[in-house]
Amino acid sequence: MTENWTVLKVLRWTSDYLDSKGVDNPRLDAELLIGSALDKDRVGLYLCYDQPLLADELTHIHQLVARRAQREPVQYILGQTEFWSLKFEVSPSVLIPRGDSEILVEEALRLINGADSHSCDSVLDIGTGSGAIAIAIAHEFMHATEQRQLQVDAIDVSLQALQVARANAEHNAVGQRINFYQHDMAELNNFVTEHIEGGYGLIVSNPPYISSAEMNDLMPEVSQHEPHLALEAGEDGLDCYKLLSAQAMIALQPLGWLAVEVGATQAQAVQHLFEQAGLSNIFTRTDYSGITRVVGAQKTGSED
Ligand SMILES: C[S@@+](CC[C@H](N)C(=O)[O-])C[C@H]1O[C@@H](n2cnc3c(N)ncnc32)[C@H](O)[C@@H]1O
């Protein structure tokens, strides 16, 4: 009986089945899951469309597809994803890094490299999760000269997330270049005194930013599987930006920058919070569909 199930037949069946369950890209996910069960990449899969499947291969595929049909994200099922062209391990303790956050990495690199003629040599990633942003930044400086060494620190309140982040840093060869700490973004005062002289040159963060009301409208992949701690940020979704703007005034060195990712409708409110906190030279950066994804600002004023 099993010889009737070729790779192509299972692929078509899986794609239709996932479609009927409301999965967004059923064909792609079917290819990824079947490819993972057969240990083949997508090209390898195309090359064996006519291959009949063995009973244990079908059982393995069935287990993976059943999880996806329950709307578990394909990245958690495979245990990995890609960000900044690097491989990241992901588990339900961390948010799956999104392509949108690469805009924040681009802005961070622009600021680190001295877009404003004030280059910086220390970065703090707040709410590091899988470590995606800190690791992408550190990776760009992997071959930096002695004079251009960058201190990269990263914090998260979640110990489980930090374990994943440390493993990801090791796998991407920057384990020695990032310091990970369990710490709350609400209390940066002592942290800064202990870890950096004079404050950071750049603080980056992709914090939780979903409002309590929006939590009900999320796709099941997000609401039922991604960590709540990484998503919700109070009634208006702005709780973390309020904290970050106040804490940045403590944790940044003079002329240091704060750059944060924002939700699709939050840019104006976040700019306003930055202004209120006393930050200056506010800028925004849109993504490739024209949505403002990053808001940044500088700590100017007193040198002390
Ligand atoms: C939206 S996720 C971003 C993860 C990662 N930086 C990324 O871009 O994929 C936010 C992260 O902030 C962390 N977090 C939530 N509240 C925090 C707090 N008070 N202090 C520090 N980290 C916090 C969560 O555990 C989560 O890992």
Short mmCIF file of C-alpha atoms and ligand atoms in Angstrom, two decimals:
data_model
loop_
_atom_site.label_atom_id
_atom_site.label_comp_id
_atom_site.label_asym_id
_atom_site.label_seq_id
_atom_site.Cartn_x
_atom_site.Cartn_y
_atom_site.Cartn_z
CA MET A 1 0.00 0.00 0.00
CA THR A 2 2.74 2.48 0.97
CA GLU A 3 4.36 2.29 -2.50
CA ASN A 4 1.39 4.28 -3.86
CA TRP A 5 2.47 7.28 -1.82
CA THR A 6 5.17 9.03 -3.81
CA VAL A 7 6.84 12.25 -2.63
CA LEU A 8 4.74 14.27 -5.08
CA LYS A 9 1.49 12.67 -4.00
CA VAL A 10 2.21 13.33 -0.30
CA LEU A 11 3.27 16.88 -1.13
CA ARG A 12 -0.01 17.60 -2.92
CA TRP A 13 -2.07 15.97 -0.21
CA THR A 14 -0.24 17.86 2.58
CA SER A 15 -0.53 21.17 0.78
CA ASP A 16 -4.32 20.75 0.35
CA TYR A 17 -4.71 19.57 3.92
CA LEU A 18 -2.78 22.52 5.41
CA ASP A 19 -4.75 24.89 3.16
CA SER A 20 -8.00 23.48 4.59
CA LYS A 21 -6.64 24.22 8.08
CA GLY A 22 -6.09 27.92 7.25
CA VAL A 23 -2.29 27.79 6.98
CA ASP A 24 -0.93 30.80 5.05
CA ASN A 25 1.65 29.23 2.70
CA PRO A 26 0.55 25.60 2.58
CA ARG A 27 2.73 24.50 -0.35
CA LEU A 28 5.91 26.02 1.06
CA ASP A 29 5.27 24.60 4.53
CA ALA A 30 4.49 21.17 3.03
CA GLU A 31 7.83 21.25 1.20
CA LEU A 32 9.72 22.31 4.34
CA LEU A 33 8.13 19.67 6.56
CA ILE A 34 8.42 16.79 4.09
CA GLY A 35 11.96 17.90 3.24
CA SER A 36 12.85 17.87 6.93
CA ALA A 37 11.39 14.36 7.42
CA LEU A 38 13.34 13.06 4.42
CA ASP A 39 16.46 15.13 5.21
CA LYS A 40 16.35 16.91 1.86
CA ASP A 41 16.32 20.58 0.92
CA ARG A 42 13.64 21.88 -1.47
CA VAL A 43 15.71 21.19 -4.57
CA GLY A 44 16.46 17.67 -3.34
CA LEU A 45 12.75 17.14 -2.88
CA TYR A 46 11.94 18.17 -6.48
CA LEU A 47 14.51 15.66 -7.67
CA CYS A 48 12.74 12.71 -6.06
CA TYR A 49 9.09 13.46 -6.78
CA ASP A 50 8.46 9.92 -8.06
CA GLN A 51 10.16 8.19 -5.13
CA PRO A 52 7.78 5.95 -3.16
CA LEU A 53 7.84 6.57 0.60
CA LEU A 54 8.53 3.97 3.26
CA ALA A 55 6.07 3.40 6.09
CA ASP A 56 8.32 5.03 8.73
CA GLU A 57 8.90 8.05 6.47
CA LEU A 58 5.15 8.46 6.10
CA THR A 59 4.69 8.20 9.87
CA HIS A 60 7.33 10.89 10.47
CA ILE A 61 5.75 13.21 7.87
CA HIS A 62 2.34 12.62 9.40
CA GLN A 63 3.62 13.67 12.86
CA LEU A 64 5.09 16.93 11.54
CA VAL A 65 2.05 17.77 9.42
CA ALA A 66 -0.32 17.12 12.34
CA ARG A 67 1.60 19.71 14.39
CA ARG A 68 1.42 22.29 11.58
CA ALA A 69 -2.31 21.59 11.18
CA GLN A 70 -2.65 22.63 14.85
CA ARG A 71 -1.10 25.94 13.66
CA GLU A 72 2.23 25.43 15.39
CA PRO A 73 4.71 27.65 13.48
CA VAL A 74 6.81 25.74 10.98
CA GLN A 75 9.97 27.27 12.52
CA TYR A 76 9.23 25.70 15.94
CA ILE A 77 8.51 22.33 14.29
CA LEU A 78 11.81 22.46 12.40
CA GLY A 79 13.56 24.04 15.42
CA GLN A 80 15.25 26.69 13.30
CA THR A 81 14.89 29.76 11.13
CA GLU A 82 17.00 32.22 9.19
CA PHE A 83 17.71 35.86 10.06
CA TRP A 84 20.30 38.15 8.47
CA SER A 85 21.28 35.12 6.36
CA LEU A 86 22.36 33.30 9.55
CA LYS A 87 20.82 30.17 11.05
CA PHE A 88 19.01 30.50 14.40
CA GLU A 89 17.73 27.79 16.69
CA VAL A 90 14.22 28.64 17.89
CA SER A 91 12.00 27.09 20.54
CA PRO A 92 8.72 28.22 22.11
CA SER A 93 10.79 30.18 24.70
CA VAL A 94 11.72 32.76 22.06
CA LEU A 95 9.94 34.89 19.52
CA ILE A 96 10.67 33.72 15.97
CA PRO A 97 12.85 36.50 14.55
CA ARG A 98 11.04 38.37 11.75
CA GLY A 99 12.50 39.66 8.50
CA ASP A 100 11.14 43.13 9.45
CA SER A 101 13.68 43.32 12.27
CA GLU A 102 16.52 43.31 9.76
CA ILE A 103 15.64 46.99 9.20
CA LEU A 104 16.61 47.64 12.82
CA VAL A 105 19.92 45.82 12.27
CA GLU A 106 20.58 47.97 9.18
CA GLU A 107 19.93 51.14 11.18
CA ALA A 108 22.08 49.90 14.06
CA LEU A 109 25.01 49.30 11.70
CA ARG A 110 24.54 52.74 10.14
CA LEU A 111 24.70 54.36 13.60
CA ILE A 112 27.60 52.20 14.81
CA ASN A 113 29.58 53.13 11.71
CA GLY A 114 29.15 56.78 12.50
CA ALA A 115 26.44 57.98 10.12
CA ASP A 116 26.39 61.14 12.23
CA SER A 117 30.20 61.35 12.46
CA HIS A 118 30.02 59.99 16.02
CA SER A 119 30.79 56.28 15.72
CA CYS A 120 30.19 54.10 18.74
CA ASP A 121 31.96 51.13 20.26
CA SER A 122 29.34 49.67 22.60
CA VAL A 123 25.85 48.29 21.98
CA LEU A 124 23.13 46.99 24.28
CA ASP A 125 20.32 44.83 22.82
CA ILE A 126 17.33 44.94 25.17
CA GLY A 127 14.92 41.97 25.05
CA THR A 128 17.30 39.87 22.98
CA GLY A 129 15.09 36.74 22.71
CA SER A 130 16.83 34.33 20.32
CA GLY A 131 19.71 36.81 20.19
CA ALA A 132 18.88 37.66 16.55
CA ILE A 133 19.69 41.38 16.61
CA ALA A 134 22.78 41.24 18.85
CA ILE A 135 24.17 38.27 16.90
CA ALA A 136 23.58 39.90 13.50
CA ILE A 137 25.40 43.03 14.70
CA ALA A 138 28.29 41.13 16.30
CA HIS A 139 28.61 38.96 13.19
CA GLU A 140 29.24 42.06 11.07
CA PHE A 141 32.18 42.94 13.34
CA MET A 142 33.62 39.43 13.49
CA HIS A 143 36.71 40.37 11.53
CA ALA A 144 37.08 43.88 12.91
CA THR A 145 40.54 45.15 13.71
CA GLU A 146 41.73 45.60 17.28
CA GLN A 147 40.96 49.35 17.10
CA ARG A 148 37.39 48.75 15.90
CA GLN A 149 36.27 46.23 18.53
CA LEU A 150 32.63 46.51 19.50
CA GLN A 151 31.31 45.62 22.95
CA VAL A 152 27.96 43.89 22.46
CA ASP A 153 25.82 43.22 25.55
CA ALA A 154 22.33 41.73 25.47
CA ILE A 155 19.68 41.37 28.16
CA ASP A 156 16.39 39.56 28.56
CA VAL A 157 14.21 38.77 31.57
CA SER A 158 13.70 35.22 30.34
CA LEU A 159 16.40 32.72 31.36
CA GLN A 160 15.12 30.20 28.80
CA ALA A 161 15.41 32.78 26.04
CA LEU A 162 18.98 33.56 27.13
CA GLN A 163 19.90 29.87 26.85
CA VAL A 164 18.69 29.84 23.25
CA ALA A 165 20.48 33.15 22.53
CA ARG A 166 23.80 31.86 23.93
CA ALA A 167 23.55 28.69 21.83
CA ASN A 168 22.80 30.78 18.74
CA ALA A 169 25.78 33.02 19.40
CA GLU A 170 28.02 29.93 19.67
CA HIS A 171 26.65 28.40 16.44
CA ASN A 172 27.26 31.66 14.62
CA ALA A 173 30.82 31.97 15.91
CA VAL A 174 30.19 35.09 18.03
CA GLY A 175 29.84 33.38 21.43
CA GLN A 176 32.97 35.17 22.68
CA ARG A 177 31.81 38.52 21.33
CA ILE A 178 28.47 38.97 23.13
CA ASN A 179 27.76 39.13 26.86
CA PHE A 180 24.28 37.89 27.76
CA TYR A 181 22.65 38.84 31.08
CA GLN A 182 19.33 38.16 32.71
CA HIS A 183 18.02 41.62 33.47
CA ASP A 184 14.82 43.67 33.45
CA MET A 185 14.68 46.67 31.12
CA ALA A 186 12.92 48.61 33.89
CA GLU A 187 16.10 48.77 36.00
CA LEU A 188 19.13 49.71 33.96
CA ASN A 189 20.72 51.98 36.51
CA ASN A 190 22.82 49.44 38.41
CA PHE A 191 23.32 47.37 35.29
CA VAL A 192 25.06 50.22 33.51
CA THR A 193 27.26 51.03 36.49
CA GLU A 194 28.40 47.40 36.60
CA HIS A 195 28.88 46.70 32.90
CA ILE A 196 29.91 49.80 30.97
CA GLU A 197 31.88 52.89 31.76
CA GLY A 198 30.04 56.06 30.82
CA GLY A 199 27.04 54.36 29.19
CA TYR A 200 26.34 52.68 25.85
CA GLY A 201 26.92 54.27 22.46
CA LEU A 202 23.84 52.54 21.07
CA ILE A 203 20.81 50.82 22.57
CA VAL A 204 18.66 48.71 20.25
CA SER A 205 15.45 46.96 21.09
CA ASN A 206 12.60 45.09 19.48
CA PRO A 207 10.46 45.02 22.62
CA PRO A 208 7.00 43.52 23.14
CA TYR A 209 4.54 45.95 21.52
CA ILE A 210 1.12 44.31 21.12
CA SER A 211 -1.76 46.00 22.95
CA SER A 212 -4.05 43.92 25.17
CA ALA A 213 -6.93 44.38 22.69
CA GLU A 214 -4.81 43.31 19.69
CA MET A 215 -3.79 40.11 21.47
CA ASN A 216 -7.23 38.69 20.59
CA ASP A 217 -6.74 39.32 16.85
CA LEU A 218 -3.40 37.54 16.45
CA MET A 219 -3.01 34.48 14.25
CA PRO A 220 -3.09 31.21 16.24
CA GLU A 221 0.58 30.66 15.31
CA VAL A 222 1.44 33.74 17.37
CA SER A 223 -1.20 33.82 20.12
CA GLN A 224 -1.08 30.11 20.96
CA HIS A 225 2.59 29.32 20.40
CA GLU A 226 4.90 32.32 20.77
CA PRO A 227 5.81 33.46 24.32
CA HIS A 228 3.34 35.92 25.79
CA LEU A 229 6.24 37.70 27.49
CA ALA A 230 7.61 38.60 24.05
CA LEU A 231 4.34 40.02 22.76
CA GLU A 232 2.06 41.96 25.08
CA ALA A 233 2.93 45.45 26.30
CA GLY A 234 -0.06 46.78 28.23
CA GLU A 235 -3.31 48.43 27.25
CA ASP A 236 -1.86 50.60 24.47
CA GLY A 237 1.11 48.40 23.53
CA LEU A 238 3.49 51.20 24.52
CA ASP A 239 4.57 50.06 28.00
CA CYS A 240 8.08 49.04 26.92
CA TYR A 241 8.68 52.21 24.88
CA LYS A 242 7.81 54.26 27.97
CA LEU A 243 10.36 52.29 29.97
CA LEU A 244 12.98 52.31 27.22
CA SER A 245 12.87 56.06 26.62
CA ALA A 246 13.28 56.79 30.34
CA GLN A 247 15.97 54.13 30.82
CA ALA A 248 17.88 55.26 27.73
CA MET A 249 18.50 58.63 29.36
CA ILE A 250 20.29 56.70 32.15
CA ALA A 251 22.01 54.04 30.06
CA LEU A 252 23.29 56.02 27.05
CA GLN A 253 26.55 57.91 26.91
CA PRO A 254 26.32 61.54 25.75
CA LEU A 255 25.52 61.56 22.00
CA GLY A 256 24.51 57.88 22.23
CA TRP A 257 21.56 56.59 20.20
CA LEU A 258 18.42 54.62 21.00
CA ALA A 259 16.80 52.75 18.07
CA VAL A 260 13.68 50.61 18.46
CA GLU A 261 11.42 48.56 16.24
CA VAL A 262 7.79 49.71 16.38
CA GLY A 263 4.42 48.21 15.47
CA ALA A 264 2.79 49.34 12.22
CA THR A 265 0.72 52.12 13.84
CA GLN A 266 3.00 53.16 16.70
CA ALA A 267 5.68 55.40 15.15
CA GLN A 268 4.09 58.72 16.07
CA ALA A 269 3.32 57.73 19.64
CA VAL A 270 6.87 56.46 20.13
CA GLN A 271 8.40 59.65 18.69
CA HIS A 272 6.29 61.59 21.15
CA LEU A 273 7.52 59.43 24.06
CA PHE A 274 11.13 59.95 22.99
CA GLU A 275 10.62 63.72 22.87
CA GLN A 276 8.99 63.73 26.29
CA ALA A 277 11.91 61.77 27.75
CA GLY A 278 14.32 64.46 26.51
CA LEU A 279 15.83 62.61 23.53
CA SER A 280 16.63 64.61 20.38
CA ASN A 281 17.39 64.23 16.67
CA ILE A 282 14.50 61.82 16.26
CA PHE A 283 14.45 59.84 13.02
CA THR A 284 12.32 57.09 11.50
CA ARG A 285 13.00 54.38 8.95
CA THR A 286 10.37 52.65 6.83
CA ASP A 287 10.47 49.07 5.58
CA TYR A 288 10.29 48.14 1.91
CA SER A 289 6.48 48.41 1.92
CA GLY A 290 6.55 51.93 3.31
CA ILE A 291 5.59 51.08 6.92
CA THR A 292 7.61 52.85 9.60
CA ARG A 293 9.50 50.09 11.38
CA VAL A 294 12.20 51.92 13.32
CA VAL A 295 12.21 55.03 15.49
CA GLY A 296 15.50 56.35 16.78
CA ALA A 297 16.76 59.29 18.80
CA GLN A 298 19.91 60.67 20.36
CA LYS A 299 20.82 61.67 23.89
CA THR A 300 22.18 65.17 23.42
CA GLY A 301 22.50 67.97 25.94
CA SER A 302 24.60 67.77 29.07
CA GLU A 303 27.89 65.91 28.71
CA ASP A 304 27.61 64.67 32.30
C1 LIG B 1 9.48 40.96 20.68
S1 LIG B 1 10.64 39.92 21.52
C2 LIG B 1 12.11 40.30 20.58
C3 LIG B 1 13.12 39.21 20.55
C4 LIG B 1 14.31 39.49 19.62
N1 LIG B 1 15.00 40.70 20.02
C5 LIG B 1 13.86 39.59 18.18
O1 LIG B 1 13.85 40.72 17.65
O2 LIG B 1 13.53 38.57 17.58
C6 LIG B 1 10.85 40.79 23.04
C7 LIG B 1 11.77 40.17 24.07
O3 LIG B 1 11.77 41.03 25.22
C8 LIG B 1 11.84 40.24 26.39
N2 LIG B 1 11.28 41.03 27.51
C9 LIG B 1 9.99 41.23 27.85
N3 LIG B 1 9.90 42.03 28.92
C10 LIG B 1 11.17 42.35 29.27
C11 LIG B 1 11.73 43.15 30.31
N4 LIG B 1 10.96 43.79 31.21
N5 LIG B 1 13.08 43.28 30.38
C12 LIG B 1 13.88 42.64 29.49
N6 LIG B 1 13.40 41.86 28.49
C13 LIG B 1 12.07 41.71 28.37
C14 LIG B 1 11.05 39.00 26.06
O4 LIG B 1 11.41 37.91 26.89
C15 LIG B 1 11.41 38.79 24.58
O5 LIG B 1 12.49 37.91 24.44
#
